[in-house]
PDB file of N, CA and C in Angstrom:
ATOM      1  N   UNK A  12     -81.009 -82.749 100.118  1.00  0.00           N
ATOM      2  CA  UNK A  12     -80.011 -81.704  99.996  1.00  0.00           C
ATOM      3  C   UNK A  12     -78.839 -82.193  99.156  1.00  0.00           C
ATOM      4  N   UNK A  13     -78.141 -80.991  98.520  1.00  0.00           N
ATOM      5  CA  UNK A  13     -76.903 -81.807  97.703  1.00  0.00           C
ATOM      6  C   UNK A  13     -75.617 -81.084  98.864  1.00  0.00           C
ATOM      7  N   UNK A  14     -74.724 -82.410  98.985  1.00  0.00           N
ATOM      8  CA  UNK A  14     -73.990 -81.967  99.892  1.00  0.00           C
ATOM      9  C   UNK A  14     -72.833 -81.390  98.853  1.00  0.00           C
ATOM     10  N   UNK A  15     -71.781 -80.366  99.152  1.00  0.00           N
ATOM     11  CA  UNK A  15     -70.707 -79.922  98.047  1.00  0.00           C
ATOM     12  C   UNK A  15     -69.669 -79.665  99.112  1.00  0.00           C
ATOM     13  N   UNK A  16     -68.605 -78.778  98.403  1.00  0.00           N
ATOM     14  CA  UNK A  16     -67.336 -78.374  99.144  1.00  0.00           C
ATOM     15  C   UNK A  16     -67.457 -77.248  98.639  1.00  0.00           C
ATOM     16  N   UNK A  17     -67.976 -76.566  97.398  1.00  0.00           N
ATOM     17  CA  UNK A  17     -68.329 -75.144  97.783  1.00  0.00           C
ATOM     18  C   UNK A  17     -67.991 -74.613  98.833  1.00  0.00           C
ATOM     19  N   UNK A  18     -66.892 -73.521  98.884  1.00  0.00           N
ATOM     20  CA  UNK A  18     -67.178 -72.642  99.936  1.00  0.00           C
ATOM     21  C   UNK A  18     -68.280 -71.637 100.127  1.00  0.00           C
ATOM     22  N   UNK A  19     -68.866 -71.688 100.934  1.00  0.00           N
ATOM     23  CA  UNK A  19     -70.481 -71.265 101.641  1.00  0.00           C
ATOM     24  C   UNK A  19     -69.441 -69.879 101.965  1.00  0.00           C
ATOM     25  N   UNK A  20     -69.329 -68.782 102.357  1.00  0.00           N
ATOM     26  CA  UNK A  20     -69.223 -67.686 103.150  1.00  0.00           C
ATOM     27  C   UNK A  20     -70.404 -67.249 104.074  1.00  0.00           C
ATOM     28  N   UNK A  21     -70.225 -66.689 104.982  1.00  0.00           N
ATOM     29  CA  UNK A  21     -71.313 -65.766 105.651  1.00  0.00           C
ATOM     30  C   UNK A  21     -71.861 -65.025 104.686  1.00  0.00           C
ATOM     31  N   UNK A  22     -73.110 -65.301 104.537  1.00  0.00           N
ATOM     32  CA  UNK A  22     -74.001 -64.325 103.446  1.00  0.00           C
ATOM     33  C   UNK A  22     -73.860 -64.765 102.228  1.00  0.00           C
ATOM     34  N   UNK A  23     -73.630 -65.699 101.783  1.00  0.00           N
ATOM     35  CA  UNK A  23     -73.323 -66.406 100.753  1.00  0.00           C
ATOM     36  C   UNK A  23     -74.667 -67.543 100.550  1.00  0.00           C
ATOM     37  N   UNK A  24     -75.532 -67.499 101.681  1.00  0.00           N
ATOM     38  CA  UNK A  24     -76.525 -68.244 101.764  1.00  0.00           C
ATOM     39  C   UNK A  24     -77.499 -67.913 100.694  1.00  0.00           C
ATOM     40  N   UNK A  25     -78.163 -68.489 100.200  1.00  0.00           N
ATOM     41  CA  UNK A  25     -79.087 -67.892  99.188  1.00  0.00           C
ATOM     42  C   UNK A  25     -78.460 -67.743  98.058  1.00  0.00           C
ATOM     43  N   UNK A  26     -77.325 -67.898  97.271  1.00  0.00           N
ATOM     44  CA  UNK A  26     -76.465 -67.822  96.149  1.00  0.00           C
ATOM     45  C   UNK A  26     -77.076 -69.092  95.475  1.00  0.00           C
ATOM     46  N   UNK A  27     -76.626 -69.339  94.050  1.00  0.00           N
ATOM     47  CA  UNK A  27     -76.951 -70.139  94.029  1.00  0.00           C
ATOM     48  C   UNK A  27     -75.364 -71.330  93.640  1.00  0.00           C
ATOM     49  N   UNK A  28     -75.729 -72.909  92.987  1.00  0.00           N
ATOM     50  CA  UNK A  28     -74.719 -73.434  93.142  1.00  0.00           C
ATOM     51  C   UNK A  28     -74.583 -73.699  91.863  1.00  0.00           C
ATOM     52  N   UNK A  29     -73.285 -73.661  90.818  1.00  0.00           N
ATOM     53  CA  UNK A  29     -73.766 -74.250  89.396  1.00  0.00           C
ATOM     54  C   UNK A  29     -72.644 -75.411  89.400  1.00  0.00           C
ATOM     55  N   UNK A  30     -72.897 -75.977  87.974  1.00  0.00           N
ATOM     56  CA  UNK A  30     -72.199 -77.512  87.693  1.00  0.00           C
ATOM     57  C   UNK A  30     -70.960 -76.785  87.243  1.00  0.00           C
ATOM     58  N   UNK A  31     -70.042 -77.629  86.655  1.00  0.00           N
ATOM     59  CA  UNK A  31     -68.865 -77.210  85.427  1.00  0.00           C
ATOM     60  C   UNK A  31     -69.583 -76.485  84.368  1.00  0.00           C
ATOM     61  N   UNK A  32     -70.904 -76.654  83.995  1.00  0.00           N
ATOM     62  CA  UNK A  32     -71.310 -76.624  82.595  1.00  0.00           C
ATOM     63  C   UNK A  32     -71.979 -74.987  82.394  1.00  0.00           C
ATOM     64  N   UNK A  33     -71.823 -74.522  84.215  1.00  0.00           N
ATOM     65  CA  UNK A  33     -72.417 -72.760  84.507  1.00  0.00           C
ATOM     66  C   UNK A  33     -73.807 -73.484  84.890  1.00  0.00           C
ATOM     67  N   UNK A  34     -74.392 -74.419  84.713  1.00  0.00           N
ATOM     68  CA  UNK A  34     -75.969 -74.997  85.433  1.00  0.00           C
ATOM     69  C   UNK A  34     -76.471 -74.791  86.534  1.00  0.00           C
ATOM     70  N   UNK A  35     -77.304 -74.080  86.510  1.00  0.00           N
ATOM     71  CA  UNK A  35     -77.684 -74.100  88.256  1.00  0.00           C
ATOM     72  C   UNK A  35     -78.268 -74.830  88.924  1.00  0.00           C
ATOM     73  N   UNK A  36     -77.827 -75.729  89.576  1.00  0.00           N
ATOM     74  CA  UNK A  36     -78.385 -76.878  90.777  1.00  0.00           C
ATOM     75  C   UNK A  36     -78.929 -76.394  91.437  1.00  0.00           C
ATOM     76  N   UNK A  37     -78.397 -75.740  92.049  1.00  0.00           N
ATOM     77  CA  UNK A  37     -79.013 -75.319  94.080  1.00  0.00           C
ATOM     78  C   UNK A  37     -78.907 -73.955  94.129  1.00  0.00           C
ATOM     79  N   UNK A  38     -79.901 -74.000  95.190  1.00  0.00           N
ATOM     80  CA  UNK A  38     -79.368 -72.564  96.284  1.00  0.00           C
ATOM     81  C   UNK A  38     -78.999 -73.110  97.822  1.00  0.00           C
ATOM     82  N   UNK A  39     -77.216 -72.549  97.675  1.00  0.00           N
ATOM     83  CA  UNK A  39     -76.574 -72.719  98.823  1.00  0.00           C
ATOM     84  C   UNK A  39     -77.732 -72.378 100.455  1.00  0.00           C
ATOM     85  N   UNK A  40     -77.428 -73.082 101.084  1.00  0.00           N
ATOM     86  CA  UNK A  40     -78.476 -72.868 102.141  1.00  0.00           C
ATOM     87  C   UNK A  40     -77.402 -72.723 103.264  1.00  0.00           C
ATOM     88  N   UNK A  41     -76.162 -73.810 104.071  1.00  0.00           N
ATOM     89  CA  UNK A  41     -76.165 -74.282 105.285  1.00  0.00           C
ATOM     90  C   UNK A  41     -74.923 -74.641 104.840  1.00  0.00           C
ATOM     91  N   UNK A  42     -73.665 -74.175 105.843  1.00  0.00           N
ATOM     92  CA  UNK A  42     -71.941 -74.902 105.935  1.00  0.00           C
ATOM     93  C   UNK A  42     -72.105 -76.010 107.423  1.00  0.00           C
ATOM     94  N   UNK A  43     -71.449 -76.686 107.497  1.00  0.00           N
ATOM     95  CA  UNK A  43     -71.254 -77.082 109.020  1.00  0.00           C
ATOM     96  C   UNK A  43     -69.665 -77.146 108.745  1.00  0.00           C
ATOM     97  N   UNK A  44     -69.273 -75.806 109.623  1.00  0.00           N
ATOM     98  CA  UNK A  44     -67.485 -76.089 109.783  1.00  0.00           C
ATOM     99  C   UNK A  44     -67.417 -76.227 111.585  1.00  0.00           C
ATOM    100  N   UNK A  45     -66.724 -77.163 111.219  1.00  0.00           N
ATOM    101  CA  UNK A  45     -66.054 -77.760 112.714  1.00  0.00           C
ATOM    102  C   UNK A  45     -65.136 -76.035 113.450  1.00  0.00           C
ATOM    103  N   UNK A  46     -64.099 -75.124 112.633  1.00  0.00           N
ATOM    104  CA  UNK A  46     -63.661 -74.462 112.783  1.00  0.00           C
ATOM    105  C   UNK A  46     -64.868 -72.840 113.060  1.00  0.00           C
ATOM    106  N   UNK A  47     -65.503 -73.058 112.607  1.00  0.00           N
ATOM    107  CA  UNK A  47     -66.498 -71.663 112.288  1.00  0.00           C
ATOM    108  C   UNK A  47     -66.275 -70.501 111.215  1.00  0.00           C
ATOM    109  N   UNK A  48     -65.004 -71.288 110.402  1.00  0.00           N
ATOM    110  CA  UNK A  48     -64.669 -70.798 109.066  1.00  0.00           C
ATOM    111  C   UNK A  48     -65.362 -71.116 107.995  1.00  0.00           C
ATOM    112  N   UNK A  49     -64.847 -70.982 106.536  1.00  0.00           N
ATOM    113  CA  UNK A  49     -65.955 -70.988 105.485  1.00  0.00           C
ATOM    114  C   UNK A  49     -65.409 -72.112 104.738  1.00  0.00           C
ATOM    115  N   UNK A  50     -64.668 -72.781 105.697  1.00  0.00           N
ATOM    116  CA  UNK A  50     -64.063 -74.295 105.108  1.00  0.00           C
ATOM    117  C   UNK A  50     -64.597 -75.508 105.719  1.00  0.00           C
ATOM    118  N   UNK A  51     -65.142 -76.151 105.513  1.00  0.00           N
ATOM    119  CA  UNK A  51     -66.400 -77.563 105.755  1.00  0.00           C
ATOM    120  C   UNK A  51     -67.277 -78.250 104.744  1.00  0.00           C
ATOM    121  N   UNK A  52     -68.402 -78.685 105.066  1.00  0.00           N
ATOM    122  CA  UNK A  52     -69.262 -79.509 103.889  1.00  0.00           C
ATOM    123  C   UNK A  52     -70.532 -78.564 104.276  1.00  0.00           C
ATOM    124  N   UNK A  53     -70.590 -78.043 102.718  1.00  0.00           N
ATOM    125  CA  UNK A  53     -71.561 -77.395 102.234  1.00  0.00           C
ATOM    126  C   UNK A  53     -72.925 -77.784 102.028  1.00  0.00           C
ATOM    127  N   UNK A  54     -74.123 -77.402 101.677  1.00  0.00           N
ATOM    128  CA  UNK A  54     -75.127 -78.230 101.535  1.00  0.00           C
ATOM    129  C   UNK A  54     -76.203 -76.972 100.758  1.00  0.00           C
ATOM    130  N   UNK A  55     -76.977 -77.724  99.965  1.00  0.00           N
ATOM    131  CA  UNK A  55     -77.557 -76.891  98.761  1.00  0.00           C
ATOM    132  C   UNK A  55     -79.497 -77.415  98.632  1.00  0.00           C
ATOM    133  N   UNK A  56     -80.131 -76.935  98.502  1.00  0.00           N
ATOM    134  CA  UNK A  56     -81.300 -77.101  97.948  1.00  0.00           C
ATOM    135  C   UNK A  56     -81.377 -77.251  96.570  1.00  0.00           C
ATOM    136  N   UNK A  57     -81.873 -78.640  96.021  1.00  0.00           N
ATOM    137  CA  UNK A  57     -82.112 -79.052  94.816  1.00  0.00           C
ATOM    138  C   UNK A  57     -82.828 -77.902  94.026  1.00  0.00           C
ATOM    139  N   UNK A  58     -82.243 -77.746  92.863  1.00  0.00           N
ATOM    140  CA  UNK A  58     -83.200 -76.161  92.100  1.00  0.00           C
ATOM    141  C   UNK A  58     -84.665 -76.997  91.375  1.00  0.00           C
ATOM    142  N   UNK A  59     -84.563 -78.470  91.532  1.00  0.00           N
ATOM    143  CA  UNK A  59     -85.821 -78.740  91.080  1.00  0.00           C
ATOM    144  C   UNK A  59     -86.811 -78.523  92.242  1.00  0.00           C
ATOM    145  N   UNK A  60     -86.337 -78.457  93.478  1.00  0.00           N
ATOM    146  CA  UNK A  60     -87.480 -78.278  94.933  1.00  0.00           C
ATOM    147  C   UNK A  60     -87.569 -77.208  94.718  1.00  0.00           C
ATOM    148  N   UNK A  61     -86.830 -76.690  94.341  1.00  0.00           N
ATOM    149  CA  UNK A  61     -86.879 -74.739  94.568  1.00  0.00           C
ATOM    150  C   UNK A  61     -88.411 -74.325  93.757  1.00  0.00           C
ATOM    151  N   UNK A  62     -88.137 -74.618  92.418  1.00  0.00           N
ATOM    152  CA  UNK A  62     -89.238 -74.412  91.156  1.00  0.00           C
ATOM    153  C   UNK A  62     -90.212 -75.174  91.515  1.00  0.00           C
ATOM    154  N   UNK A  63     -90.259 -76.258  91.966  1.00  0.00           N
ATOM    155  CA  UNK A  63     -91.568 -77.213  92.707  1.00  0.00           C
ATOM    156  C   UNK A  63     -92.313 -76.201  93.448  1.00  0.00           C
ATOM    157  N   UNK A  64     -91.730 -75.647  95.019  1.00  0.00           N
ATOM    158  CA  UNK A  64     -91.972 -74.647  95.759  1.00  0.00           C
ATOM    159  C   UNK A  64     -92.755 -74.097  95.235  1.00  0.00           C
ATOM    160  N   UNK A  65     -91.673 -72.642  94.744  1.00  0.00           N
ATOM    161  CA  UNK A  65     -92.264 -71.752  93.719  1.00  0.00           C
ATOM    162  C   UNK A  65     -93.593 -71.850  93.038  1.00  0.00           C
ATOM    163  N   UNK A  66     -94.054 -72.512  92.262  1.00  0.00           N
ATOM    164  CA  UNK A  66     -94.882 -72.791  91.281  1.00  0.00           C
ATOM    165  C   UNK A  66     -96.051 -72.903  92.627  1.00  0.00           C
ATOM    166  N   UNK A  67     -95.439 -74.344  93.577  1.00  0.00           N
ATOM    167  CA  UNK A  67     -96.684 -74.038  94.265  1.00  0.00           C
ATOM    168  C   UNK A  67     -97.039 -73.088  95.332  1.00  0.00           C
ATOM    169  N   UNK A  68     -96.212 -72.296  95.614  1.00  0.00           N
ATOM    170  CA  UNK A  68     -96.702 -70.906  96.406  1.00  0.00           C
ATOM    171  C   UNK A  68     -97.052 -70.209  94.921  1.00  0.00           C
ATOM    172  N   UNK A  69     -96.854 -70.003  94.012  1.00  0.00           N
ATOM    173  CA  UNK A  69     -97.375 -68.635  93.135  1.00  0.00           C
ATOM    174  C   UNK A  69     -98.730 -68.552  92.372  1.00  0.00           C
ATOM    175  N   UNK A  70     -99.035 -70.682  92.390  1.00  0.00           N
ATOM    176  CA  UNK A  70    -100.295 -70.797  91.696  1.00  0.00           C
ATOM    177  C   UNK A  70    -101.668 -69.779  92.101  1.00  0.00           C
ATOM    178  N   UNK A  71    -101.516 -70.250  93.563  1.00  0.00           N
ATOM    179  CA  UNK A  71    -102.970 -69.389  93.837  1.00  0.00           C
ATOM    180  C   UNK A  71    -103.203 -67.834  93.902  1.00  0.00           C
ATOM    181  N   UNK A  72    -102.140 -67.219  93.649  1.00  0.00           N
ATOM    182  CA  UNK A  72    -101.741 -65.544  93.175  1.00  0.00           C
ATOM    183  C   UNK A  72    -101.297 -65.601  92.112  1.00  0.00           C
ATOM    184  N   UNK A  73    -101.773 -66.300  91.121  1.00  0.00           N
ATOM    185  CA  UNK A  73    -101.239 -66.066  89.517  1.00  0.00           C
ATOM    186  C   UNK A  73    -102.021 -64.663  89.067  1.00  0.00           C
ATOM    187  N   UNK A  74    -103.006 -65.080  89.415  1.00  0.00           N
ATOM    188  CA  UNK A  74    -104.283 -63.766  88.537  1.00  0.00           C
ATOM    189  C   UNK A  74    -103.702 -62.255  89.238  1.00  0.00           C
ATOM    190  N   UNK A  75    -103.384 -62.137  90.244  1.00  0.00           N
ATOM    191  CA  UNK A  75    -102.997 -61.256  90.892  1.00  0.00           C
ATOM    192  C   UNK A  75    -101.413 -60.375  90.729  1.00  0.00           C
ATOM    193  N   UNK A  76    -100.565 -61.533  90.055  1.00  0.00           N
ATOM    194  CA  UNK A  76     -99.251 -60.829  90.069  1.00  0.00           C
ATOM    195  C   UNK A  76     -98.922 -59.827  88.995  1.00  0.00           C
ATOM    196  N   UNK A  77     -99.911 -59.935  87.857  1.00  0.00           N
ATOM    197  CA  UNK A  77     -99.991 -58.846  87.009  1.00  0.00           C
ATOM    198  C   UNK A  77    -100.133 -57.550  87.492  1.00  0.00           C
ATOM    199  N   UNK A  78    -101.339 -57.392  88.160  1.00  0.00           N
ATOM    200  CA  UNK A  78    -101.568 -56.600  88.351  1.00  0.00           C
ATOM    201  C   UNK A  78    -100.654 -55.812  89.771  1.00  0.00           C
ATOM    202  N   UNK A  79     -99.915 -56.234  90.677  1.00  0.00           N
ATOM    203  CA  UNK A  79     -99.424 -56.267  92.025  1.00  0.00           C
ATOM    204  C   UNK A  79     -97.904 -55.953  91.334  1.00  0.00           C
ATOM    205  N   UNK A  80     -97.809 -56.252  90.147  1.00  0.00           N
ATOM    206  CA  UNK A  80     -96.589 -55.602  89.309  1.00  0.00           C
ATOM    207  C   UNK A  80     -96.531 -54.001  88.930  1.00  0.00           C
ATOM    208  N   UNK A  81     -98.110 -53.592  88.259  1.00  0.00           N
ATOM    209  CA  UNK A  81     -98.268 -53.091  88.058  1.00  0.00           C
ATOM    210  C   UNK A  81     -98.355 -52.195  89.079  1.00  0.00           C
ATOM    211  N   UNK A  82     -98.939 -52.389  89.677  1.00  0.00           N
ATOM    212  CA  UNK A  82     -99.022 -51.270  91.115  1.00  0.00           C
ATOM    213  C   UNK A  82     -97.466 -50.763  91.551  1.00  0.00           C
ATOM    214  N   UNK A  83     -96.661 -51.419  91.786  1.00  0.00           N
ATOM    215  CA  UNK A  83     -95.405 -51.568  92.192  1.00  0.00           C
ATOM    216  C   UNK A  83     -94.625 -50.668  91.367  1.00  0.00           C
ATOM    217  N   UNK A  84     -94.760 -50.817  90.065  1.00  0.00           N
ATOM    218  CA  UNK A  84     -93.709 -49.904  89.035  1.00  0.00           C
ATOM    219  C   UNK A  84     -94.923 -48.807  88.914  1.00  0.00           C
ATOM    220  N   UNK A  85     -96.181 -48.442  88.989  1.00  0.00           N
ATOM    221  CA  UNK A  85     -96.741 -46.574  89.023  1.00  0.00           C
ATOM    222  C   UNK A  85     -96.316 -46.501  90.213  1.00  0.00           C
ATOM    223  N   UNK A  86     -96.367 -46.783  91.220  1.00  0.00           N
ATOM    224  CA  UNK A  86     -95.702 -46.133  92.629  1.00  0.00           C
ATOM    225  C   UNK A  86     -94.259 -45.875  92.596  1.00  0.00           C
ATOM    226  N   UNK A  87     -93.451 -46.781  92.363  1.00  0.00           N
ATOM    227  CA  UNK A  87     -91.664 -46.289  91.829  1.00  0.00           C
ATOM    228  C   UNK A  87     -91.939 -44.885  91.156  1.00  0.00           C
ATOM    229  N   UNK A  88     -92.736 -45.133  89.875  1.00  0.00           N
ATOM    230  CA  UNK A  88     -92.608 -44.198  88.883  1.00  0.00           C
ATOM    231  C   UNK A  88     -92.923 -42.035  89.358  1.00  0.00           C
ATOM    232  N   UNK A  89     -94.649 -42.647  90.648  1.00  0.00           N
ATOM    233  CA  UNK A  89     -94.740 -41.150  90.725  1.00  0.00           C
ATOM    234  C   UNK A  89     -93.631 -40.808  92.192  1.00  0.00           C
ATOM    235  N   UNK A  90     -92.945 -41.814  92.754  1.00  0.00           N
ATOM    236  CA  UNK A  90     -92.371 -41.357  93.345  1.00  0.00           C
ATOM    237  C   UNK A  90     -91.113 -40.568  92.972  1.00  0.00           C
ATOM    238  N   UNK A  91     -90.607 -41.291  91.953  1.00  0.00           N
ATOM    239  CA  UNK A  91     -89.214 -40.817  91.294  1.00  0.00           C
ATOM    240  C   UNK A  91     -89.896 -39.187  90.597  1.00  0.00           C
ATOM    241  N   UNK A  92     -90.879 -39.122  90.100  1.00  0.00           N
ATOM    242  CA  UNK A  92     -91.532 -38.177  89.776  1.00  0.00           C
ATOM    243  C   UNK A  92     -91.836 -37.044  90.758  1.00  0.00           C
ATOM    244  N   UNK A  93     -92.473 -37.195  92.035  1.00  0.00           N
ATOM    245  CA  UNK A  93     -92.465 -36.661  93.114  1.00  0.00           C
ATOM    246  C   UNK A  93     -91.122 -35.825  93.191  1.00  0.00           C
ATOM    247  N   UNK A  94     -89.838 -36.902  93.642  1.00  0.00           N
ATOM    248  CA  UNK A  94     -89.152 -36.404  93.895  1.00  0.00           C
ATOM    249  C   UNK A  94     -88.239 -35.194  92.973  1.00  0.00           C
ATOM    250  N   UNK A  95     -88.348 -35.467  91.732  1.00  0.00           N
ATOM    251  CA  UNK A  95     -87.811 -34.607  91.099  1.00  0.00           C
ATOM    252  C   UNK A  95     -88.669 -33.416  90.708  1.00  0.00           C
ATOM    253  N   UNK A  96     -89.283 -33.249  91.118  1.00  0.00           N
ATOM    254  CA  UNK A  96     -90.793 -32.174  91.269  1.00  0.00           C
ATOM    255  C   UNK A  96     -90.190 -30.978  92.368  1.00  0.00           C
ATOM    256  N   UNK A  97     -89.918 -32.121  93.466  1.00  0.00           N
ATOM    257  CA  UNK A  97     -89.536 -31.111  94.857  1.00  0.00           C
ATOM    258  C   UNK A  97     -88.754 -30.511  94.947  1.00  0.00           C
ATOM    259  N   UNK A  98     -87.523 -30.810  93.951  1.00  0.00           N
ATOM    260  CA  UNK A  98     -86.389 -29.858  94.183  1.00  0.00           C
ATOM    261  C   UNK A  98     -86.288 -28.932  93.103  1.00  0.00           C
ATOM    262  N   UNK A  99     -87.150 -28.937  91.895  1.00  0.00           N
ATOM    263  CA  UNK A  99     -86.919 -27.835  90.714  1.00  0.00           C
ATOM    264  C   UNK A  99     -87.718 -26.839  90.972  1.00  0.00           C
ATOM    265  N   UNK A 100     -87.109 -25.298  90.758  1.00  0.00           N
ATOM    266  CA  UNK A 100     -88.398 -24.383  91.307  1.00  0.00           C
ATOM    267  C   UNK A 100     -89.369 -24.136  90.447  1.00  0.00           C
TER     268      UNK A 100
END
């Protein structure tokens, strides 16, 4: 983990963390404040574990995400379609 001083907020989890340079290191995960405020030592997931992860959850659904895309945006599409169907007479 990279530890920071980042302030973490509630719901701020999952953000990610960048350098001076705008770089993205981490995704904020975990504060430990002694107070239960958003002031303490922060802590981040390396963005190289992240893409490690990633890659290896997505390998074995590679062939599949094309198409599971595709499905996803004609269903948006006849729905938005649907709906503007229902209300014109």
């Amino acid at each position: 983990l990279i530890q920071t001083d980042a302030s973490i907020n509630p719901g701020n989890s999952g953000g990610g963390l960048v350098n001076s340079q705008g770089e993205l290191i981490g995704i904020n995960t975990l504060i430990f404040s002694p107070t239960g405020a958003n002031v303490g030592i922060g802590f981040a997931i390396p963005s190289n574990r992240i893409v490690s992860f990633a890659e290896t959850i997505a390998r074995p659904w590679q062939r599949y995400i094309g198409w599971l895309l595709a499905i996803i945006l004609v269903y948006s599409l006849l729905r938005r379609l649907y709906r503007r169907g229902a209300g014109s007479p």
